PDB file of C-alpha atoms in Angstrom:
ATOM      1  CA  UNK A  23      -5.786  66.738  11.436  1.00 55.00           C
ATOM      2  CA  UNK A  24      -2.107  67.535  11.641  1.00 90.00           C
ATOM      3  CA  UNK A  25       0.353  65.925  13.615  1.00 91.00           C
ATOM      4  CA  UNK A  26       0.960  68.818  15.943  1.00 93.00           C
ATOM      5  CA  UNK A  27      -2.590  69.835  16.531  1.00 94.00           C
ATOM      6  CA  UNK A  28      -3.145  66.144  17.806  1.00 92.00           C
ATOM      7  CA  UNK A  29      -0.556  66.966  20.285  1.00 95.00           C
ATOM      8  CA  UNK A  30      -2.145  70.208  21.025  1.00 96.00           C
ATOM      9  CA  UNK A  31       1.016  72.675  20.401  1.00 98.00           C
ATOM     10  CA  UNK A  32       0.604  76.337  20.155  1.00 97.00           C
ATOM     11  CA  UNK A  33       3.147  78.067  18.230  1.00 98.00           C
ATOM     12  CA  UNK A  34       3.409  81.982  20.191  1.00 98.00           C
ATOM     13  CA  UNK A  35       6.302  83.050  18.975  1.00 98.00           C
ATOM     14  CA  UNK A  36       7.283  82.117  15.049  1.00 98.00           C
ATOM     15  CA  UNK A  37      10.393  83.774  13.527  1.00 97.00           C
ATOM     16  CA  UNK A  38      13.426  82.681  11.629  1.00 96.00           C
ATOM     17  CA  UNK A  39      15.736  82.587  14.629  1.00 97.00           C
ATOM     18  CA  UNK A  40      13.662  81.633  17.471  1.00 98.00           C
ATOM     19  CA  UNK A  41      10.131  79.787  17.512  1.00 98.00           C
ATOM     20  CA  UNK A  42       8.109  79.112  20.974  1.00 98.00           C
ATOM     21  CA  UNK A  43       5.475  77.613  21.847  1.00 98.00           C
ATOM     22  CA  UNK A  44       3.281  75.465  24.044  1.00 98.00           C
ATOM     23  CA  UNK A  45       1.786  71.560  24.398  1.00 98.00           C
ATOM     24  CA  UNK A  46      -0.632  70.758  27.256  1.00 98.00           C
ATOM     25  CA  UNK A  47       0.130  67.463  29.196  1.00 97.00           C
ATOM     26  CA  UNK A  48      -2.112  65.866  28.988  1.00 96.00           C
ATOM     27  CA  UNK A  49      -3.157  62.090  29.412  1.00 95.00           C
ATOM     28  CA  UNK A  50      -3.222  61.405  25.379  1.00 94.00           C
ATOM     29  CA  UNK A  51       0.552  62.640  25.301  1.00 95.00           C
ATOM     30  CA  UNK A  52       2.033  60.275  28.771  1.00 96.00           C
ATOM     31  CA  UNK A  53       3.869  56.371  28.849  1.00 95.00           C
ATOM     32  CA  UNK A  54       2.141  54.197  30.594  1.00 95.00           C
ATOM     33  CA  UNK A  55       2.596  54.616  33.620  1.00 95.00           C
ATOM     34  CA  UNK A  56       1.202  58.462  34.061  1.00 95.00           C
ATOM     35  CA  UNK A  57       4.189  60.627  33.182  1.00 96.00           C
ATOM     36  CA  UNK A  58       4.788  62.329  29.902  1.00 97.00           C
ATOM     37  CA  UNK A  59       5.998  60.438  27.511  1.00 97.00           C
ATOM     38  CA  UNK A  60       9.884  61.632  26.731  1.00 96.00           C
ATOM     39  CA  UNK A  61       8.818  60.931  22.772  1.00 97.00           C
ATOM     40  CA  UNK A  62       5.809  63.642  22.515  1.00 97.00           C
ATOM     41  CA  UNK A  63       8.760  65.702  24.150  1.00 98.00           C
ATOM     42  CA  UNK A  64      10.997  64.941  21.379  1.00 98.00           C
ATOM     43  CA  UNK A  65       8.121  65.470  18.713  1.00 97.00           C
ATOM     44  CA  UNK A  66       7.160  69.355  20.587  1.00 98.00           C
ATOM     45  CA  UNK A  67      10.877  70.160  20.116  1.00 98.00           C
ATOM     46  CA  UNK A  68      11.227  69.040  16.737  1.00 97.00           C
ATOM     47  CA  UNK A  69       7.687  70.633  15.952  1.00 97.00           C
ATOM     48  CA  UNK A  70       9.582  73.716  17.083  1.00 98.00           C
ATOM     49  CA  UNK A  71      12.950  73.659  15.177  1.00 98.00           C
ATOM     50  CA  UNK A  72      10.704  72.607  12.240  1.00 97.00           C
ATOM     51  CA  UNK A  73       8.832  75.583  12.165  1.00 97.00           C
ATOM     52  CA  UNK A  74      12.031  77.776  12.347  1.00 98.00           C
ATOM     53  CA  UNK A  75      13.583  76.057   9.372  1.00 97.00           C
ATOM     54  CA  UNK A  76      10.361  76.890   7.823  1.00 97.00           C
ATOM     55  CA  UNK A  77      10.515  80.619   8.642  1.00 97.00           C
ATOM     56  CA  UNK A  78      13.848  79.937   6.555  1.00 96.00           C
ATOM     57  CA  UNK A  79      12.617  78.585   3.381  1.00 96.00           C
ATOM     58  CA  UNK A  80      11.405  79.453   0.340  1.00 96.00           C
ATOM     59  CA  UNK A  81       9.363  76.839  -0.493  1.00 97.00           C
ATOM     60  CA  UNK A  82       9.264  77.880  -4.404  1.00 97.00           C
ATOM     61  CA  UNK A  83      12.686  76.505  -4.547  1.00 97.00           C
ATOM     62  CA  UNK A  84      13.409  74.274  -1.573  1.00 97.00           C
ATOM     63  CA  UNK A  85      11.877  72.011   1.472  1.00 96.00           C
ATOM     64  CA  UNK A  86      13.239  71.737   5.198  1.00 97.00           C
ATOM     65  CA  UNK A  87      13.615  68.650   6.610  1.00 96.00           C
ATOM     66  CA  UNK A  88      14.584  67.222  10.393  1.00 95.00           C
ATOM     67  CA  UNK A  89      17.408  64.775   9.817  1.00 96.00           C
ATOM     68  CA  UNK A  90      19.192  64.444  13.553  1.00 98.00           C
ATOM     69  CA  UNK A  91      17.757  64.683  17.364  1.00 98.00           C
ATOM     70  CA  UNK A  92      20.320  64.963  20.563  1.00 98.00           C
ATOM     71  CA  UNK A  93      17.921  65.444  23.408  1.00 98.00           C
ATOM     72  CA  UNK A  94      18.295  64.625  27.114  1.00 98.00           C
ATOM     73  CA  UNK A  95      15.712  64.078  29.170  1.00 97.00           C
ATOM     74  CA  UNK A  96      16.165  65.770  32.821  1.00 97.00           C
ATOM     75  CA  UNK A  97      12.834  65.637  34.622  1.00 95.00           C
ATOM     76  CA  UNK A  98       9.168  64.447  33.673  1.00 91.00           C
ATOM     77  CA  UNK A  99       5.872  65.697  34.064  1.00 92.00           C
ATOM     78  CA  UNK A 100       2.337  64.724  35.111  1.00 93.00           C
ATOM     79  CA  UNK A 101       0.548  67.783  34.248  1.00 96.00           C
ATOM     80  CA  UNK A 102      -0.029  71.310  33.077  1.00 97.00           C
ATOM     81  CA  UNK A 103       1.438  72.367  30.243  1.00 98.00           C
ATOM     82  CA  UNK A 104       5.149  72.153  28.522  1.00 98.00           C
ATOM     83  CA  UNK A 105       6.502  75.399  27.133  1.00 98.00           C
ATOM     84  CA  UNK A 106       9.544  74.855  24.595  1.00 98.00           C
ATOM     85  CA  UNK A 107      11.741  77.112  22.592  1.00 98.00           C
ATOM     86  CA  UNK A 108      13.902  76.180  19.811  1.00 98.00           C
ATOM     87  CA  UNK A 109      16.814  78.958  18.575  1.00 98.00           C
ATOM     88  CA  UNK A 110      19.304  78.436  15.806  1.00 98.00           C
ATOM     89  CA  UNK A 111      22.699  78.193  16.919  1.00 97.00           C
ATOM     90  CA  UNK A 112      24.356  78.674  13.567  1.00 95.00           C
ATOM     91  CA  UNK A 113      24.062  77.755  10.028  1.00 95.00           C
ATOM     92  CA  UNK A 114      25.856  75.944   7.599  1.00 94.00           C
ATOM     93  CA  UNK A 115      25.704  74.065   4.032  1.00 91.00           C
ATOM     94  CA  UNK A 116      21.794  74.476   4.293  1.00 90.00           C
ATOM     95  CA  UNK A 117      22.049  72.797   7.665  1.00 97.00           C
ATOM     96  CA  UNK A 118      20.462  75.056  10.938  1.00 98.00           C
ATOM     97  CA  UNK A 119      21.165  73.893  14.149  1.00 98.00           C
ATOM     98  CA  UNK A 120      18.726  74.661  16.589  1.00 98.00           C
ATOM     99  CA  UNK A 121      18.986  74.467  20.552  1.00 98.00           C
ATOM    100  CA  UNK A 122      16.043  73.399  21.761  1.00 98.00           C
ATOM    101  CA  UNK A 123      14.555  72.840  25.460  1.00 98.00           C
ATOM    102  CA  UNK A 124      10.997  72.402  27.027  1.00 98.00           C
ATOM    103  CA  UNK A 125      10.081  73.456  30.600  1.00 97.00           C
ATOM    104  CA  UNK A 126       6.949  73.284  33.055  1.00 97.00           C
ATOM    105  CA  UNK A 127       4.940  75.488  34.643  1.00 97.00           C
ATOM    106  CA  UNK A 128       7.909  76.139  37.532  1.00 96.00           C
ATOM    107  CA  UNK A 129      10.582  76.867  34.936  1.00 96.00           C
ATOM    108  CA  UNK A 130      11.912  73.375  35.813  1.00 97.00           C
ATOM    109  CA  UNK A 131      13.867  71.903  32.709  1.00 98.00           C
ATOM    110  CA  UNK A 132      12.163  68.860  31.037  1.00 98.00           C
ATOM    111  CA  UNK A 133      14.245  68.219  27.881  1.00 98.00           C
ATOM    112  CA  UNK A 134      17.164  69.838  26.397  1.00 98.00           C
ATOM    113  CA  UNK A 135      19.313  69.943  23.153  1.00 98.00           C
ATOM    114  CA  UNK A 136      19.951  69.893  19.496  1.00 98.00           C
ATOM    115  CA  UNK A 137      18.070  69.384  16.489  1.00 98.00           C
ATOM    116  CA  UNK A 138      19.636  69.382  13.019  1.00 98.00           C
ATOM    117  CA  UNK A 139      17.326  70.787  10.114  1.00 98.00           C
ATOM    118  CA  UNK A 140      18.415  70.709   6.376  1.00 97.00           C
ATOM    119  CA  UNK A 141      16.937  73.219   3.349  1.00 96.00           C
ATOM    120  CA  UNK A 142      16.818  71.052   0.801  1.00 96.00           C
ATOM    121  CA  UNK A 143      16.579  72.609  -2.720  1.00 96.00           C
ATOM    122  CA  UNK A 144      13.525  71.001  -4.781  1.00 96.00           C
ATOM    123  CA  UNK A 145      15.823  70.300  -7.805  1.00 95.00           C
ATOM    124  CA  UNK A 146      17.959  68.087  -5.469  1.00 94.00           C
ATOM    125  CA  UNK A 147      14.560  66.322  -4.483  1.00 95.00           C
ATOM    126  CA  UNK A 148      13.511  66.115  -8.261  1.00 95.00           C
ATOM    127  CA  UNK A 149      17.170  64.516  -9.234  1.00 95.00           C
ATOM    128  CA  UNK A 150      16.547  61.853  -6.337  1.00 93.00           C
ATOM    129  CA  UNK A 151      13.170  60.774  -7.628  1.00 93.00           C
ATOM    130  CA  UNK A 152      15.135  60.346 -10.642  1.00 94.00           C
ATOM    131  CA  UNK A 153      17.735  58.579  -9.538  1.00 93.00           C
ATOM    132  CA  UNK A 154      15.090  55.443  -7.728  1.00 93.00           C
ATOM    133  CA  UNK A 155      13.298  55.559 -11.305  1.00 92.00           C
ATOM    134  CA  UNK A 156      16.457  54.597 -12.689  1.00 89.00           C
ATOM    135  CA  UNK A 157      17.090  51.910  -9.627  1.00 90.00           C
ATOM    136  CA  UNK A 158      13.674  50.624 -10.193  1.00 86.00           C
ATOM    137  CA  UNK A 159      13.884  50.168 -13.724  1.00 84.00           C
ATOM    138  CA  UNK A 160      17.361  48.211 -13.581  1.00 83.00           C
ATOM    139  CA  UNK A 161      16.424  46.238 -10.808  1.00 81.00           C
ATOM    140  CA  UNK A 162      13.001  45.383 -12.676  1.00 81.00           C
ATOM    141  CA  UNK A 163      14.858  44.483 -15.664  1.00 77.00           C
ATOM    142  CA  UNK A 164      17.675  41.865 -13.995  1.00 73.00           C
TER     143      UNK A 164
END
């Protein structure tokens, strides 16, 4: 099972500028002591930026990757169910910056701010694994 239908997210809106969705809260996704945990927060946005830089890629030719969170936390929850949206902001060097922010049921603000995805070409990723092949076989010849 995949890492975002364990947290229960819907995606109901999917395209390349904006993605929404939805993630109950429920007791598998709060801390310890009852609230929602501020890191299945983090992992709805992200699930939401992630699917935008998706909607961006062609994945005969590249891969998108998260590779920096800002998010604040404002509020928490107990229960119901957390609505998000991520947008892009703007674009540049194969980086998308996406504003994200998840709310409950009243509209109330849970989480807010930016998440930095990269399109990554796959000959970049094929010169990499190259690159540790060569590290490997140096170190395993010292």
């Amino acid at each position: 099972m995949a890492f975002v239908e364990n947290l229960g997210i819907s995606f109901t809106r999917s395209e390349r500028d904006v993605v929404e969705g939805i993630m109950p809260i429920t007791p598998e996704v709060h801390q310890p002591h009852g609230f929602l945990h501020g890191g299945a927060t983090i992992s709805f946005l992200e699930s939401l930026a992630s699917k935008g830089a998706e909607n961006n890629t062609d994945f005969s030719k590249e891969l998108p990757f998260g590779i920096d969170i800002h998010i604040r936390h404002r509020k928490s929850g107990k229960s119901g169910i957390l609505h998000g949206s991520a947008t892009l902001s703007h674009q540049e060097d194969g980086k998308q910056f996406w504003y994200c922010v998840a709310f409950d049921d009243d509209g109330d603000v849970i989480s807010e701010g930016e998440i930095l995805t990269k399109i990554v070409p796959l000959s970049r990723l094929e010169e990499k694994r190259r690159e540790r092949e060569v590290q490997k076989i140096s170190k395993s010849s010292q």
